[in-house]
XYZ file of C-alpha atoms in Angstrom:
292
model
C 159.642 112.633 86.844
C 160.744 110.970 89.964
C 161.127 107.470 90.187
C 160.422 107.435 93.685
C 157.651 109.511 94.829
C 156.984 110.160 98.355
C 154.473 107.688 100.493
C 152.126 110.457 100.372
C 151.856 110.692 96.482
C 151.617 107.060 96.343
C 148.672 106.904 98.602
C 147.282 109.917 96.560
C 147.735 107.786 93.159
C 145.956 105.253 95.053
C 142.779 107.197 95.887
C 142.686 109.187 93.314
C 144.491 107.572 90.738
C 146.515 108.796 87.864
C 146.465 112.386 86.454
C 144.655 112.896 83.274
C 146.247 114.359 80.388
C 144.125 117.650 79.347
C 145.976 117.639 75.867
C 144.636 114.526 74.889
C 141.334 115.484 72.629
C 139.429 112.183 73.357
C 139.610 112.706 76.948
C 135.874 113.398 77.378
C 134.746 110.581 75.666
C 137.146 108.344 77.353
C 135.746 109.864 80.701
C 131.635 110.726 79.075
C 128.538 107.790 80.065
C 126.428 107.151 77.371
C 122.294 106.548 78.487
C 123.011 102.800 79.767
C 126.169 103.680 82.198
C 124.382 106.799 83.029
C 121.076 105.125 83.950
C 123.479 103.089 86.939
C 125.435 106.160 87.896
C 122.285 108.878 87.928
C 119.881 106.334 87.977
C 120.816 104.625 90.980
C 119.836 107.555 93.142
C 116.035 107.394 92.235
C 115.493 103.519 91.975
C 117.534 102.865 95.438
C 114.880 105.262 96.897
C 112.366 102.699 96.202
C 114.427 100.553 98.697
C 112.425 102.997 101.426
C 109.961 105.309 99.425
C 107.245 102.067 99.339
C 107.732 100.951 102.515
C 107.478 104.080 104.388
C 104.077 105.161 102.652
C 102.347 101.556 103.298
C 103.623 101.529 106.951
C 101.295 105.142 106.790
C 97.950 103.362 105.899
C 97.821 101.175 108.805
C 95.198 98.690 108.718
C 94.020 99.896 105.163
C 96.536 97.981 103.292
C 94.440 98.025 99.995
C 94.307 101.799 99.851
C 97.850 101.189 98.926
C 96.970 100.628 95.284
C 96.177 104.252 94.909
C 99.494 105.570 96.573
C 100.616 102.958 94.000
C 99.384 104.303 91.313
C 99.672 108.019 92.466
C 103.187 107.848 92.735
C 103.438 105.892 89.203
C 101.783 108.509 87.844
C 104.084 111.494 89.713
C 106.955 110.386 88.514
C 106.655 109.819 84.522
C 105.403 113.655 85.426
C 108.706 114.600 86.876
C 110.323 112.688 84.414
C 108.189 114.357 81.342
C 109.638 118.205 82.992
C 112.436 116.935 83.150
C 113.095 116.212 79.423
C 112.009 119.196 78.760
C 114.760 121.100 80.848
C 116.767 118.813 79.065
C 116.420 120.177 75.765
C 116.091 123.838 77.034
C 119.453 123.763 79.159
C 121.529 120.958 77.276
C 124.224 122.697 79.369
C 123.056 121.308 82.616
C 121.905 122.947 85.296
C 118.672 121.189 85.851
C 115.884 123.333 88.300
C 118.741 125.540 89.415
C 118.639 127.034 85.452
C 114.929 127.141 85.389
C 114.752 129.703 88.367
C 117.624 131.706 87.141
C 117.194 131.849 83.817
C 113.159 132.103 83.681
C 112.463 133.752 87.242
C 115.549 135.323 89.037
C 118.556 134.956 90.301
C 117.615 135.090 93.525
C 114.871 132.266 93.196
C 118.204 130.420 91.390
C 120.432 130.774 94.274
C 117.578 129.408 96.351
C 116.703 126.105 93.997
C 120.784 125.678 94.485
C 120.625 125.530 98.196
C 117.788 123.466 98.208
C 119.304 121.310 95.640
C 122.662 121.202 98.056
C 120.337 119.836 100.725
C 118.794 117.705 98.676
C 121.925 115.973 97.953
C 123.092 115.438 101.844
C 119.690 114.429 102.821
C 119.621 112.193 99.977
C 122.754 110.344 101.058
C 122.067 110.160 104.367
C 118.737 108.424 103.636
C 120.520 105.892 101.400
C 122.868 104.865 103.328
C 121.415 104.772 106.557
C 118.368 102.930 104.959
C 120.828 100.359 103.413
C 122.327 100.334 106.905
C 119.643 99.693 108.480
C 118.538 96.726 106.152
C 121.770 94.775 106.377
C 121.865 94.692 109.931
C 118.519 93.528 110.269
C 119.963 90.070 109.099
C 122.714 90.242 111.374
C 122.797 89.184 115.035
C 121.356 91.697 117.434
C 124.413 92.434 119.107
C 126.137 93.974 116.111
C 123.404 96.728 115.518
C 125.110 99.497 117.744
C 127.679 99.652 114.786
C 125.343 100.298 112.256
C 126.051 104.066 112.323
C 130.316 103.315 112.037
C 129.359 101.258 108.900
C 127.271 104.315 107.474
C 129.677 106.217 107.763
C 132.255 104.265 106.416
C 130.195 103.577 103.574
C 130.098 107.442 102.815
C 133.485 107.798 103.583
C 134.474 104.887 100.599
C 131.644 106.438 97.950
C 133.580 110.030 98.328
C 136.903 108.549 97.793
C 135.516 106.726 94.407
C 133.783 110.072 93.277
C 136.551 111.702 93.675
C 138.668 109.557 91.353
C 135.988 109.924 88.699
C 132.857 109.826 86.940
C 133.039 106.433 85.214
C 135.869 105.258 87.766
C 132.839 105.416 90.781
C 130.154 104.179 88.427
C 132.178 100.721 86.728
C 132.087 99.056 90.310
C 128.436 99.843 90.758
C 127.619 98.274 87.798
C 127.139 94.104 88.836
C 125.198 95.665 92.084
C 123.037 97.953 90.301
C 122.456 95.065 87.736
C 121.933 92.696 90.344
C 119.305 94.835 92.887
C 117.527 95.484 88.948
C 117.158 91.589 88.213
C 116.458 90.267 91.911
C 113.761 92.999 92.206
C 112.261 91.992 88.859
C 112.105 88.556 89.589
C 110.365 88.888 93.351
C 107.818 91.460 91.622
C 107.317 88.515 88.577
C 106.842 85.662 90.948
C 104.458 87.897 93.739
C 102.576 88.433 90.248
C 102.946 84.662 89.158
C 102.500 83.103 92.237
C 98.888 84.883 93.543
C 97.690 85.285 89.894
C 94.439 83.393 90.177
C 94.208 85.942 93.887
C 93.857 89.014 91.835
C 90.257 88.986 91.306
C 90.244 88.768 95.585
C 92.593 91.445 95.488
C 90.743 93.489 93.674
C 87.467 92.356 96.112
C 89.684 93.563 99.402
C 90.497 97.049 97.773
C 86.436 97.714 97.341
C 85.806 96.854 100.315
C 88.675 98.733 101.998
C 87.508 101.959 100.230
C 84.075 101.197 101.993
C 84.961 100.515 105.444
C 87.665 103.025 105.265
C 85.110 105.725 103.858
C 82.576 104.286 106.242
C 84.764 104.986 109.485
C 86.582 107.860 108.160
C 84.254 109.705 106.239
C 85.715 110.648 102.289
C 87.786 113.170 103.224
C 89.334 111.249 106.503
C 89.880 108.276 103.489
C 91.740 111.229 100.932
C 93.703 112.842 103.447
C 94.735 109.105 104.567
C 96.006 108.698 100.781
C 97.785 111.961 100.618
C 99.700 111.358 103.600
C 100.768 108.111 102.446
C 101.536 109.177 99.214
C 103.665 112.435 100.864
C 105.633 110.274 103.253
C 106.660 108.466 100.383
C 107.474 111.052 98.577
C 111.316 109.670 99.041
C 110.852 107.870 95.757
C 110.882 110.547 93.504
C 114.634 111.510 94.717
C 117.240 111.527 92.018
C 115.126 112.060 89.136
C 116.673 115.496 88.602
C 119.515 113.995 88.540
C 120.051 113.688 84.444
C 119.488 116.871 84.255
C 121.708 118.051 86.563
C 124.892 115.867 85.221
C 124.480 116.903 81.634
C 127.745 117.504 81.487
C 128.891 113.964 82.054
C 127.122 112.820 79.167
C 127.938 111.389 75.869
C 127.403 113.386 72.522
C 124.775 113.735 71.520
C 123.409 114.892 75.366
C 120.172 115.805 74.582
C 119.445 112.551 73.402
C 121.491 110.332 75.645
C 119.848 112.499 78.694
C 116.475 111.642 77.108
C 117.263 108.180 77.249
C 118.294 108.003 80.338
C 115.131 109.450 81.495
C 112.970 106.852 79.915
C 114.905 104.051 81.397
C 114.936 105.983 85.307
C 111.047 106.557 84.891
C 110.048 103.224 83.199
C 112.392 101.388 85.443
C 111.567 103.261 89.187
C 107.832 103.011 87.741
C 107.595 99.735 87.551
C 109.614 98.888 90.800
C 107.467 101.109 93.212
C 104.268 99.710 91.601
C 105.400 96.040 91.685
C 106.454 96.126 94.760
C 103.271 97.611 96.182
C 101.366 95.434 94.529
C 103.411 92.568 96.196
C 102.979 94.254 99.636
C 99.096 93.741 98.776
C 99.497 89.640 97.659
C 101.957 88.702 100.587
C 99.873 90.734 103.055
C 102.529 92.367 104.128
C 102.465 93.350 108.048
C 104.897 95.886 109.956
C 107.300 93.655 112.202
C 109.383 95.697 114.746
C-alpha cells in the first residue's frame, strides 16, 4: 500500500473515513444499532418534528387556544396508530422495506413504485423542514442583521449531515447522541415544570377549554368548531414524520430486528407522544401568543 497517498485520498479518508474490511464476519454488528442508538438515529426524525408540528397547528386556532387540547390529544392518539401499523409491517417485512413493501407485495407493483416516490419526497421535504425550522429558530436569538444568512447556514448544515451519512450508519448517529439526549431532557424538564408550576391552574384550565368549546360553537356553529380542529390537527400533521422510519432501516438493525425494531417503536411513539402533548399543554398554561 502506499505510504504516501495523494491529497485527494487523504481528504477522502477524512470524509469518509477508512475502508471496511468485508471479510471480517463481525462487521455488521460492529456497524448494526441496537433499539436505544436506533431510537437517536431513526428516532430523531419524528421527535425533531415536534420542534414545528405543535407550533404550526396552535398558530391555526387563532384566538381558540383551548381547542388545542383536542389537536393535542388527536395527534397523541394518531401516532401510537401509526406506530401500532407500523409494528406490524415490522414483523411482516423483517427485511425492510416499510410502506414501499406493503404496496408491492399486497397491492402492485405499480402502487409500490408510487409509495417509493412518495417516500423519496418524503425524505427531501422532510429535511428541508428540519433544517430550515432549526434555522429559523437559532437565528431568532441572534441579532437581526445576521438573519439574511440563515439560508447559507441551512445549507451548510445539509451539506455537513451528508458528509457524516456518508461515512456511516453509527459514524453519523455517535455525534448526535449528547444533542439528541440533551433536546430529550431539556424538553422533559420545561413540560415537568409548565405541569409543576400551574398545577393548582388546571382546574381553570380545564374551565377555559368549556368555555372555548361554547363560544367557539356559539360563533362558529359545530361544524365551523370541527372543521377548525381538523385543520389544526392537518397543518400539524408535520409531527407524525419519521415514524416510518424503523421500518424502513430494518436493515441497520441489531439481531434480533424484529424485536429491536419493536422497541424502537415504543420508545419513538411513547417518547414523540408525550412531547407533542406536553408541550401543548404548556402552550395552554403559559398562554402562549404568536409574536412576529
Amino acid at each position: 500500500m502506499d505510504e504516501n497517498p495523494p491529497l485527494f485520498n487523504r481528504i477522502k479518508k477524512l470524509i469518509l473515513g477508512r475502508r471496511r474490511n468485508l471479510e471480517d464476519q463481525g462487521i455488521f454488528h460492529k456497524l448494526s444499532l441496537i433499539a436505544f442508538f436506533a431510537w437517536i438515529g431513526l428516532g430523531a426524525d419524528g421527535i425533531s418534528s415536534s420542534c414545528y408540528g405543535p407550533s404550526e397547528a396552535f398558530l391555526v386556532l387563532g384566538q381558540h387556544h383551548y381547542l388545542g387540547i383536542f389537536v393535542a390529544l388527536g395527534t397523541a392518539l394518531t401516532i401510537f396508530v401509526v406506530s401500532s401499523s407500523y409494528s406490524q409491517i415490522i414483523e411482516l417485512f423483517p427485511s425492510g422495506g416499510g410502506g414501499y413493501q406493503v404496496a408491492s407485495k399486497l397491492l402492485s407493483p405499480s402502487m409500490g413504485m408510487l409509495a417509493g416516490c412518495a417516500l423519496l419526497i418524503d425524505y427531501v421535504l422532510t429535511i428541508a423542514v428540519s433544517i430550515s425550522s432549526g434555522a429559523d429558530a437559532l437565528f431568532s436569538f441572534l441579532p437581526v442583521s445576521w438573519y439574511p444568512y440563515r439560508l447559507t447556514f441551512a445549507l451548510s448544515c445539509t451539506v455537513v449531515l451528508m458528509l457524516m451519512n456518508m461515512r456511516g450508519v453509527k459514524e453519523s448517529v455517535l455525534p448526535l447522541v449528547p444533542i439528541f439526549i440533551t433536546f430529550i431532557i431539556t424538553h422533559g424538564i420545561l413540560i415537568v415544570y409548565a405541569l409543576a408550576t400551574h398545577f393548582t391552574a388546571l382546574p381553570e384550565v380545564a374551565v377555559a377549554i368549556s368555555t372555548d368549546v361554547q363560544t367557539t360553537g356559539s360563533e362558529l356553529g359545530f361544524l365551523g368548531m370541527l372543521l377548525l380542529i381538523l385543520k389544526s390537527y392537518s397543518m400539524g400533521a408535520g409531527t407524525f414524520t419519521g415514524i416510518e422510519a424503523v421500518s424502513n432501516g430494518m436493515p441497520i438493525l441489531r439481531e434480533p430486528r424484529v424485536n429491536t425494531a419493536k422497541r424502537t417503536m415504543k420508545y419513538m411513539a411513547w417518547s414523540l407522544a408525550v412531547m407533542v402533548m406536553g408541550l401543548m399543554i404548556a402552550y395552554l398554561l403559559f398562554r402562549v401568543e404568536h409574536v412576529p
